[in-house]
Short mmCIF file of C-alpha atoms and ligand atoms in Angstrom, two decimals:
data_model
loop_
_atom_site.label_atom_id
_atom_site.label_comp_id
_atom_site.label_asym_id
_atom_site.label_seq_id
_atom_site.Cartn_x
_atom_site.Cartn_y
_atom_site.Cartn_z
CA MET A 279 137.49 86.62 112.87
CA ALA A 280 137.24 90.33 112.10
CA PHE A 281 134.62 92.58 113.69
CA GLU A 282 133.49 90.10 116.37
CA THR A 283 133.33 93.00 118.84
CA GLU A 284 131.04 94.91 116.48
CA ILE A 285 128.85 91.82 116.03
CA ASP A 286 128.46 91.49 119.81
CA GLN A 287 127.70 95.25 120.14
CA ILE A 288 124.99 95.08 117.45
CA SER A 289 123.46 92.00 119.04
CA ALA A 290 123.27 93.70 122.44
CA LEU A 291 121.79 96.90 120.97
CA ALA A 292 119.24 94.92 118.94
CA ALA A 293 117.97 93.24 122.10
CA ASP A 294 117.26 96.66 123.67
CA HIS A 295 115.97 98.46 120.57
CA PRO A 296 113.36 96.35 118.71
CA GLN A 297 112.18 99.41 116.72
CA ASN A 298 115.61 99.86 115.07
CA ILE A 299 115.13 98.05 111.75
CA ALA A 300 118.82 97.92 110.76
CA LEU A 301 119.81 96.37 114.09
CA GLN A 302 116.98 93.84 113.80
CA CYS A 303 117.89 92.94 110.18
CA PHE A 304 121.61 92.48 110.86
CA ASP A 305 122.43 88.78 110.40
CA ALA A 306 125.77 87.73 111.92
CA ASN A 307 126.12 84.63 109.69
CA TYR A 308 125.50 86.66 106.51
CA PHE A 309 127.93 89.30 107.79
CA ARG A 310 130.66 86.70 108.51
CA SER A 311 130.23 85.33 104.96
CA LEU A 312 131.23 88.71 103.45
CA THR A 313 134.67 89.90 102.37
CA GLU A 314 136.27 92.39 104.79
CA ASN A 315 135.55 95.21 102.36
CA LEU A 316 131.83 94.39 102.23
CA GLN A 317 131.78 93.97 106.03
CA LYS A 318 133.20 97.51 106.35
CA ARG A 319 130.49 98.78 103.98
CA VAL A 320 127.71 97.16 106.05
CA LEU A 321 129.07 98.67 109.27
CA TYR A 322 129.37 102.12 107.65
CA CYS A 323 125.77 101.93 106.42
CA MET A 324 124.66 101.02 109.97
CA LYS A 325 126.88 103.58 111.78
CA SER A 326 124.04 106.07 112.39
CA GLY A 327 121.71 103.38 113.76
CA ILE A 328 124.45 101.93 116.02
CA GLU A 329 125.38 105.34 117.44
CA ASN A 330 121.67 106.33 117.68
CA PRO A 331 119.96 103.09 118.71
CA ASP A 332 116.66 105.01 119.02
CA SER A 333 116.64 105.25 115.19
CA GLU A 334 113.73 103.68 113.35
CA MET A 335 115.40 102.85 110.01
CA GLY A 336 118.94 102.85 111.45
CA CYS A 337 120.93 102.84 108.20
CA TYR A 338 121.84 104.87 105.11
CA ALA A 339 123.40 103.88 101.77
CA CYS A 340 126.97 105.18 101.38
CA GLN A 341 127.66 104.07 97.79
CA PRO A 342 125.15 104.19 94.87
CA ASN A 343 125.24 100.37 94.54
CA ASP A 344 125.01 99.52 98.24
CA TYR A 345 121.38 98.36 97.90
CA ASP A 346 122.41 95.86 95.20
CA ASP A 347 125.81 94.82 96.60
CA LEU A 348 124.44 94.34 100.15
CA ARG A 349 121.07 93.04 99.01
CA PRO A 350 120.41 90.38 101.73
CA PHE A 351 120.71 93.08 104.39
CA PHE A 352 118.87 95.89 102.59
CA ALA A 353 116.14 93.67 101.08
CA GLN A 354 115.13 92.62 104.58
CA ALA A 355 115.31 96.17 105.97
CA LEU A 356 113.24 97.49 103.04
CA ALA A 357 110.67 94.70 103.48
CA VAL A 358 110.20 95.59 107.15
CA HIS A 359 110.00 99.38 106.71
CA HIS A 360 107.91 99.43 103.52
CA ASP A 361 105.83 96.33 104.40
CA VAL A 362 106.68 94.58 101.11
CA SER A 363 108.17 91.20 100.23
CA GLU A 364 111.95 90.72 100.32
CA ASN A 365 111.99 90.17 96.55
CA ALA A 366 109.87 93.29 95.86
CA ARG A 367 110.73 95.21 92.70
CA HIS A 368 109.94 98.91 92.25
CA GLU A 369 108.44 100.55 89.13
CA ASN A 370 108.30 104.31 88.50
CA ASN A 371 105.26 105.89 86.80
CA TRP A 372 104.23 109.56 86.68
CA SER A 373 101.08 109.02 84.58
CA LEU A 374 97.88 109.80 86.50
CA ALA A 375 96.02 107.80 83.83
CA SER A 376 97.64 104.70 85.35
CA VAL A 377 95.82 105.22 88.67
CA THR A 378 92.37 103.71 89.25
CA GLY A 379 89.60 105.61 91.08
CA MET A 380 90.79 109.08 90.06
CA PRO A 381 88.41 112.09 90.06
CA GLU A 382 86.88 113.24 86.75
CA ASN A 383 89.55 114.08 84.10
CA ASN A 384 92.25 113.25 86.67
CA GLN A 385 91.88 116.71 88.25
CA LEU A 386 93.14 116.59 91.87
CA ASP A 387 91.43 119.85 92.84
CA PHE A 388 91.08 120.50 96.59
CA ALA A 389 88.39 123.12 95.82
CA ILE A 390 86.05 120.26 94.87
CA LEU A 391 86.49 119.05 98.49
CA GLY A 392 85.42 122.49 99.74
CA LEU A 393 88.97 123.44 100.72
CA PRO A 394 90.63 126.84 100.22
CA ALA A 395 94.02 127.35 98.59
CA LEU A 396 96.60 125.19 100.39
CA SER A 397 100.40 125.19 100.39
CA MET A 398 101.23 122.22 98.14
CA ARG A 399 104.69 120.75 97.62
CA VAL A 400 106.04 117.71 95.77
CA ARG A 401 109.73 116.84 96.13
CA VAL A 402 111.99 114.06 94.87
CA GLY A 403 115.54 113.13 95.88
CA ARG A 404 118.22 112.38 93.30
CA ASN A 405 121.90 111.36 93.62
CA LEU A 406 124.54 111.76 90.90
CA ALA A 407 125.82 108.31 89.86
CA ASN A 408 129.42 109.55 89.50
CA PHE A 409 129.82 110.62 93.14
CA PRO A 410 129.86 108.72 96.46
CA MET A 411 126.57 109.07 98.36
CA PRO A 412 126.45 112.01 100.84
CA ALA A 413 127.51 109.78 103.76
CA ALA A 414 130.82 108.90 102.09
CA MET A 415 131.72 112.22 100.42
CA ARG A 416 134.93 114.10 101.25
CA ARG A 417 134.86 117.91 101.35
CA GLU A 418 136.38 118.06 97.88
CA ASP A 419 133.58 115.80 96.56
CA ARG A 420 130.95 118.14 98.00
CA ILE A 421 132.60 121.22 96.47
CA LYS A 422 133.06 119.42 93.12
CA LEU A 423 129.39 118.38 93.07
CA GLU A 424 128.27 121.96 93.81
CA ALA A 425 130.51 123.19 90.97
CA GLN A 426 128.99 120.62 88.58
CA MET A 427 125.49 121.75 89.58
CA MET A 428 126.46 125.40 88.96
CA LEU A 429 126.91 124.42 85.28
CA ALA A 430 123.46 122.81 85.32
CA PHE A 431 121.94 125.88 86.99
CA ALA A 432 123.30 128.07 84.20
CA HIS A 433 121.08 126.05 81.83
CA LEU A 434 118.05 126.40 84.13
CA ALA A 435 118.61 130.14 84.59
CA ALA A 436 118.38 130.49 80.78
CA ASP A 437 115.05 128.57 80.67
CA PRO A 438 112.05 130.98 80.82
CA SER A 439 110.05 128.42 82.85
CA TYR A 440 112.75 127.86 85.49
CA GLY A 441 114.93 130.98 85.42
CA GLY A 442 116.29 131.88 88.85
CA ALA A 443 119.39 132.04 91.01
CA TYR A 444 121.63 129.78 93.13
CA TYR A 445 122.23 130.60 96.80
CA SER A 446 125.32 128.94 98.31
CA LEU A 447 126.29 128.32 101.95
CA THR A 448 129.87 127.43 100.97
CA PRO A 449 132.34 129.90 102.56
CA GLY A 450 133.98 131.97 99.82
CA HIS A 451 131.60 130.76 97.08
CA PRO A 452 130.74 133.56 94.58
CA ASN A 453 127.02 132.98 95.38
CA GLN A 454 127.51 132.75 99.14
CA ILE A 455 124.58 134.23 101.11
CA SER A 456 124.54 135.91 104.53
CA GLU A 457 123.17 134.27 107.66
CA ASP A 458 120.15 136.62 107.54
CA VAL A 459 119.29 135.65 103.95
CA TYR A 460 119.75 131.98 104.89
CA ARG A 461 117.39 132.30 107.85
CA ALA A 462 114.80 134.11 105.69
CA LEU A 463 114.92 131.30 103.09
CA ILE A 464 114.37 128.72 105.85
CA ASP A 465 111.44 130.72 107.27
CA ASP A 466 109.94 130.80 103.76
CA HIS A 467 110.24 126.94 103.64
CA ILE A 468 112.63 127.24 100.68
CA MET A 469 116.02 126.33 102.18
CA PHE A 470 116.88 123.34 104.36
CA LYS A 471 117.86 123.65 108.02
CA ASP A 472 121.41 123.43 109.45
CA MET A 473 122.18 119.71 109.07
CA SER A 474 124.93 119.79 111.71
CA ASN A 475 122.17 119.80 114.35
CA ASP A 476 120.90 116.38 113.23
CA ARG A 477 122.56 113.58 115.25
CA PHE A 478 121.42 110.92 112.78
CA LEU A 479 122.97 112.73 109.80
CA ASN A 480 126.09 113.58 111.83
CA ALA A 481 126.69 109.93 112.77
CA ALA A 482 126.09 108.85 109.18
CA GLY A 483 128.58 111.38 107.80
CA ILE A 484 125.85 112.94 105.64
CA SER A 485 126.18 116.34 107.36
CA ALA A 486 130.00 116.28 107.39
CA ASP A 487 131.89 119.39 106.19
CA TRP A 488 128.81 121.56 106.90
CA PRO A 489 128.17 124.01 105.24
CA PHE A 490 130.61 123.30 102.37
CA GLY A 491 128.94 122.18 99.13
CA ARG A 492 125.46 123.15 100.34
CA GLY A 493 122.98 125.56 98.77
CA CYS A 494 119.77 125.85 96.80
CA TYR A 495 118.59 126.98 93.39
CA VAL A 496 115.33 128.98 93.42
CA SER A 497 113.29 129.96 90.35
CA GLU A 498 112.18 133.60 90.02
CA ASP A 499 108.59 132.71 91.03
CA ARG A 500 109.98 130.62 93.96
CA SER A 501 107.91 127.59 92.87
CA PHE A 502 110.83 125.45 91.56
CA ILE A 503 113.62 124.69 94.03
CA ILE A 504 116.67 122.42 94.00
CA TRP A 505 118.54 121.73 97.23
CA VAL A 506 122.23 120.81 96.85
CA GLY A 507 124.02 118.69 99.47
CA GLU A 508 121.24 117.82 101.87
CA GLU A 509 120.39 114.22 102.77
CA ASP A 510 120.61 113.38 99.06
CA HIS A 511 122.86 115.13 96.54
CA LEU A 512 119.76 116.87 95.18
CA ARG A 513 116.22 117.47 96.39
CA ILE A 514 114.16 118.77 93.44
CA MET A 515 110.78 120.23 94.27
CA CYS A 516 107.82 122.33 93.21
CA MET A 517 105.81 124.29 95.74
CA GLU A 518 102.88 126.69 95.40
CA ARG A 519 99.71 127.83 97.16
CA GLY A 520 96.59 126.73 95.31
CA THR A 521 93.99 123.97 95.02
CA VAL A 522 95.03 121.94 91.95
CA LEU A 523 97.65 119.38 93.02
CA ASN A 524 98.27 118.46 89.35
CA ARG A 525 99.97 121.84 88.84
CA VAL A 526 102.92 121.16 91.20
CA PHE A 527 103.09 117.49 90.17
CA ASP A 528 103.19 118.24 86.42
CA ARG A 529 105.58 121.19 86.82
CA LEU A 530 107.95 119.05 88.90
CA LYS A 531 107.91 116.28 86.28
CA HIS A 532 108.66 118.76 83.49
CA GLY A 533 111.38 120.44 85.54
CA LEU A 534 112.90 117.05 86.35
CA ASP A 535 112.95 116.20 82.63
CA VAL A 536 114.75 119.50 81.91
CA VAL A 537 117.35 118.83 84.65
CA SER A 538 117.78 115.17 83.61
CA ALA A 539 118.56 116.26 80.04
CA ILE A 540 121.46 118.49 81.13
CA ASP A 541 124.85 117.08 80.04
CA GLY A 542 126.84 115.35 82.77
CA LEU A 543 123.86 114.68 85.05
CA ALA A 544 123.22 110.94 85.40
CA PHE A 545 121.16 109.91 88.42
CA ALA A 546 121.83 106.77 90.48
CA GLN A 547 119.17 104.16 89.79
CA SER A 548 118.78 100.47 90.57
CA GLN A 549 117.17 98.00 88.17
CA ASP A 550 115.16 96.55 91.04
CA TYR A 551 114.89 99.39 93.54
CA GLY A 552 114.26 102.47 91.37
CA ILE A 553 115.70 105.84 92.41
CA VAL A 554 118.67 105.35 94.77
CA THR A 555 118.56 107.51 97.92
CA SER A 556 120.64 107.90 101.08
CA CYS A 557 117.83 106.73 103.33
CA PRO A 558 116.01 103.45 102.55
CA THR A 559 112.78 105.17 103.60
CA ASN A 560 112.99 107.30 100.43
CA LEU A 561 114.11 104.57 97.98
CA GLY A 562 112.10 103.94 94.83
CA THR A 563 110.31 107.20 94.05
CA ALA A 564 112.25 109.38 96.54
CA MET A 565 109.03 111.41 96.51
CA ARG A 566 107.26 113.20 99.30
CA ALA A 567 104.05 114.97 98.29
CA SER A 568 102.60 117.19 101.00
CA VAL A 569 100.05 119.84 101.82
CA HIS A 570 99.85 122.15 104.80
CA LEU A 571 96.32 121.46 106.01
CA PRO A 572 94.57 123.56 108.69
CA LEU A 573 92.83 121.16 111.14
CA PRO A 574 91.88 123.42 114.10
CA ASN A 575 89.18 121.05 115.39
CA LEU A 576 91.29 117.86 115.32
CA THR A 577 94.21 119.73 116.92
CA ALA A 578 92.09 121.59 119.50
CA ASP A 579 94.23 119.99 122.27
CA GLY A 580 97.33 121.65 120.82
CA THR A 581 98.73 118.36 119.52
CA ALA A 582 98.52 116.30 116.32
CA GLU A 583 97.77 113.06 118.22
CA ARG A 584 94.16 112.82 117.00
CA VAL A 585 95.27 113.61 113.45
CA LYS A 586 97.94 110.87 113.64
CA GLU A 587 95.36 108.32 114.87
CA ILE A 588 93.27 109.02 111.74
CA ALA A 589 96.18 109.48 109.35
CA LYS A 590 98.24 106.36 110.15
CA PRO A 591 95.65 103.78 108.96
CA LEU A 592 95.29 105.89 105.80
CA GLY A 593 99.05 105.55 105.14
CA LEU A 594 99.60 109.24 105.84
CA ALA A 595 102.46 110.84 107.78
CA VAL A 596 101.94 113.96 109.90
CA ARG A 597 104.77 116.48 110.30
CA GLY A 598 105.01 119.98 111.74
CA VAL A 599 104.88 123.06 109.56
CA GLY A 600 108.68 123.31 109.63
CA GLY A 601 109.04 119.78 108.29
CA GLU A 602 110.41 116.64 109.93
CA HIS A 603 110.81 116.88 113.74
CA THR A 604 109.08 120.32 114.05
CA PRO A 605 105.88 121.44 115.86
CA ILE A 606 102.46 121.88 114.24
CA GLY A 607 101.25 125.41 113.44
CA LYS A 608 99.61 127.52 116.16
CA ASP A 609 96.46 127.63 113.99
CA GLY A 610 96.34 123.84 113.88
CA THR A 611 98.01 123.54 110.48
CA VAL A 612 99.81 120.23 109.93
CA ASP A 613 101.99 118.84 107.13
CA ILE A 614 100.23 115.82 105.62
CA SER A 615 101.94 113.41 103.18
CA PRO A 616 101.67 109.76 102.16
CA SER A 617 104.25 107.66 104.01
CA ALA A 618 104.90 105.28 101.10
CA ARG A 619 107.84 105.90 98.76
CA PHE A 620 108.76 102.37 97.58
CA CYS A 621 106.70 99.90 95.51
CA ILE A 622 104.24 102.68 94.80
CA THR A 623 104.34 104.95 91.74
CA GLU A 624 104.71 108.73 91.72
CA ALA A 625 101.16 109.03 90.35
CA GLU A 626 99.78 106.80 93.10
CA ILE A 627 101.47 108.95 95.76
CA VAL A 628 99.79 112.21 94.68
CA ALA A 629 96.46 110.38 94.27
CA ALA A 630 96.87 108.99 97.82
CA LEU A 631 97.58 112.51 99.12
CA TYR A 632 94.39 113.83 97.50
CA LYS A 633 92.25 110.96 98.85
CA GLY A 634 93.86 111.25 102.30
CA VAL A 635 93.16 114.99 102.50
CA ALA A 636 89.50 114.29 101.55
CA ARG A 637 89.20 111.86 104.50
CA LEU A 638 90.90 114.22 106.94
CA LYS A 639 88.65 117.10 105.79
CA ALA A 640 85.59 114.93 106.46
CA GLU A 641 86.89 114.02 109.95
CA GLU A 642 87.69 117.69 110.66
CA ASP A 643 84.13 118.67 109.72
CA LEU A 644 82.76 115.98 112.08
CA ALA A 645 85.07 116.95 114.98
P1 ADP B 931 111.42 116.81 103.08
O1 ADP B 931 110.00 117.22 102.76
O2 ADP B 931 112.38 117.22 102.02
O3 ADP B 931 111.52 115.36 103.49
P2 ADP B 931 111.05 118.29 105.53
O4 ADP B 931 109.82 117.50 105.88
O5 ADP B 931 112.03 118.59 106.60
O6 ADP B 931 111.89 117.63 104.36
O7 ADP B 931 110.52 119.68 104.89
C1 ADP B 931 111.53 120.55 104.38
C2 ADP B 931 110.98 121.95 104.26
O8 ADP B 931 109.87 121.93 103.33
C3 ADP B 931 110.42 122.51 105.57
O9 ADP B 931 110.73 123.89 105.63
C4 ADP B 931 108.94 122.35 105.42
O10 ADP B 931 108.22 123.31 106.14
C5 ADP B 931 108.77 122.58 103.94
N1 ADP B 931 107.53 121.99 103.41
C6 ADP B 931 107.25 120.68 103.26
N2 ADP B 931 106.01 120.54 102.74
C7 ADP B 931 105.51 121.80 102.55
C8 ADP B 931 104.29 122.34 102.04
N3 ADP B 931 103.29 121.54 101.59
N4 ADP B 931 104.14 123.69 101.99
C9 ADP B 931 105.14 124.51 102.43
N5 ADP B 931 106.32 124.07 102.93
C10 ADP B 931 106.50 122.73 102.98
N1 DAR B 932 116.16 109.29 111.99
C1 DAR B 932 116.53 108.30 110.98
C2 DAR B 932 115.90 108.69 109.60
C3 DAR B 932 114.50 108.24 109.38
C4 DAR B 932 113.82 108.75 108.11
N2 DAR B 932 113.96 110.23 107.92
C5 DAR B 932 114.75 110.72 106.97
N3 DAR B 932 115.36 109.96 106.10
N4 DAR B 932 114.92 112.03 106.89
C6 DAR B 932 116.07 106.93 111.46
O1 DAR B 932 116.65 105.93 111.06
O2 DAR B 932 115.11 106.90 112.25
#
């Protein structure tokens, strides 16, 4: 029987790493029932979680239809991570009118909570249906995808609402930027960090060929940004300092509609699972909505532990000011965002962020 060694390795790793969802959801009998080709696809999806047994999710999709073609495996992994049933179906909805318990006229205004202007950001991931997922791309795929996006950016640059420029990391690209400009864009929270330092993405193949095919489009006012070639083919986001969360949410939706209408751009979607993403943690909406919230009292010990104790039961994730796997700000600022991405709508996510910030503000005032 093929892959018996791999089956034994996974079984041994699973025994020592109960937090690794992919290892725990691997079923040897299901695996043995698959064709050799599908067995290879399962092992490639799990490669990062096998080589990094301390992973939490432990797998990435490598082809746009992996979630559907390998459903018994992914349905179980999704059910565990997202705390939903194995036959859960996702629905997308950007309409705030669809959310119950919203503030008056659906205005998600942090000023009403007594908060000052905050750095607000809403991002979604998207993958082009006519390319392999980032984990399975060859260098020529990455360069071809960047070239296709250059055509799309020409459209955006001509749009008064989204006019801007594309900054490439690809050696020899006409829009290639210097290391200094790259570092400055990272420090301004606009560009993504060097992916070749991420052992999970390296093992998955998602950061392969770094930095070829990587870059970001930035609008003139720096509030509309599109990453190319990060963990998903595209990360499309709106970011601005202010108090009305609706502004970034609505501008992102409009910008997404403009990008979606550009010829040649068809995004990978699943009938049952919504927006297809590399990581199952992002599947469905692929949305992370965040604010940078100063909590000097709750972080008086220099850590975000107290914040995490309050945030976790509220379904909120706490990150550092540099994003995933970074420290909190010296002034006690933390990155707050709802953890849920799947079997929740886009509108419910931003409403959850607003309600979560209200609770954290109240706890900060009590601390
Ligand atoms: P993602 O949000 O795409 O999952 P990260 O959490 O790593 O990825 O964040 C990516 C970048 O976006 C980081 O530079 C981070 O500081 C920045 N960022 C995220 N949320 C905000 C925010 N509300 N305001 C300013 N920058 C933000
Ligand atoms: N470290 C990987 C990824 C977890 C989710 N974060 C993402 N997708 N950026 C893990 O499996 O724990």
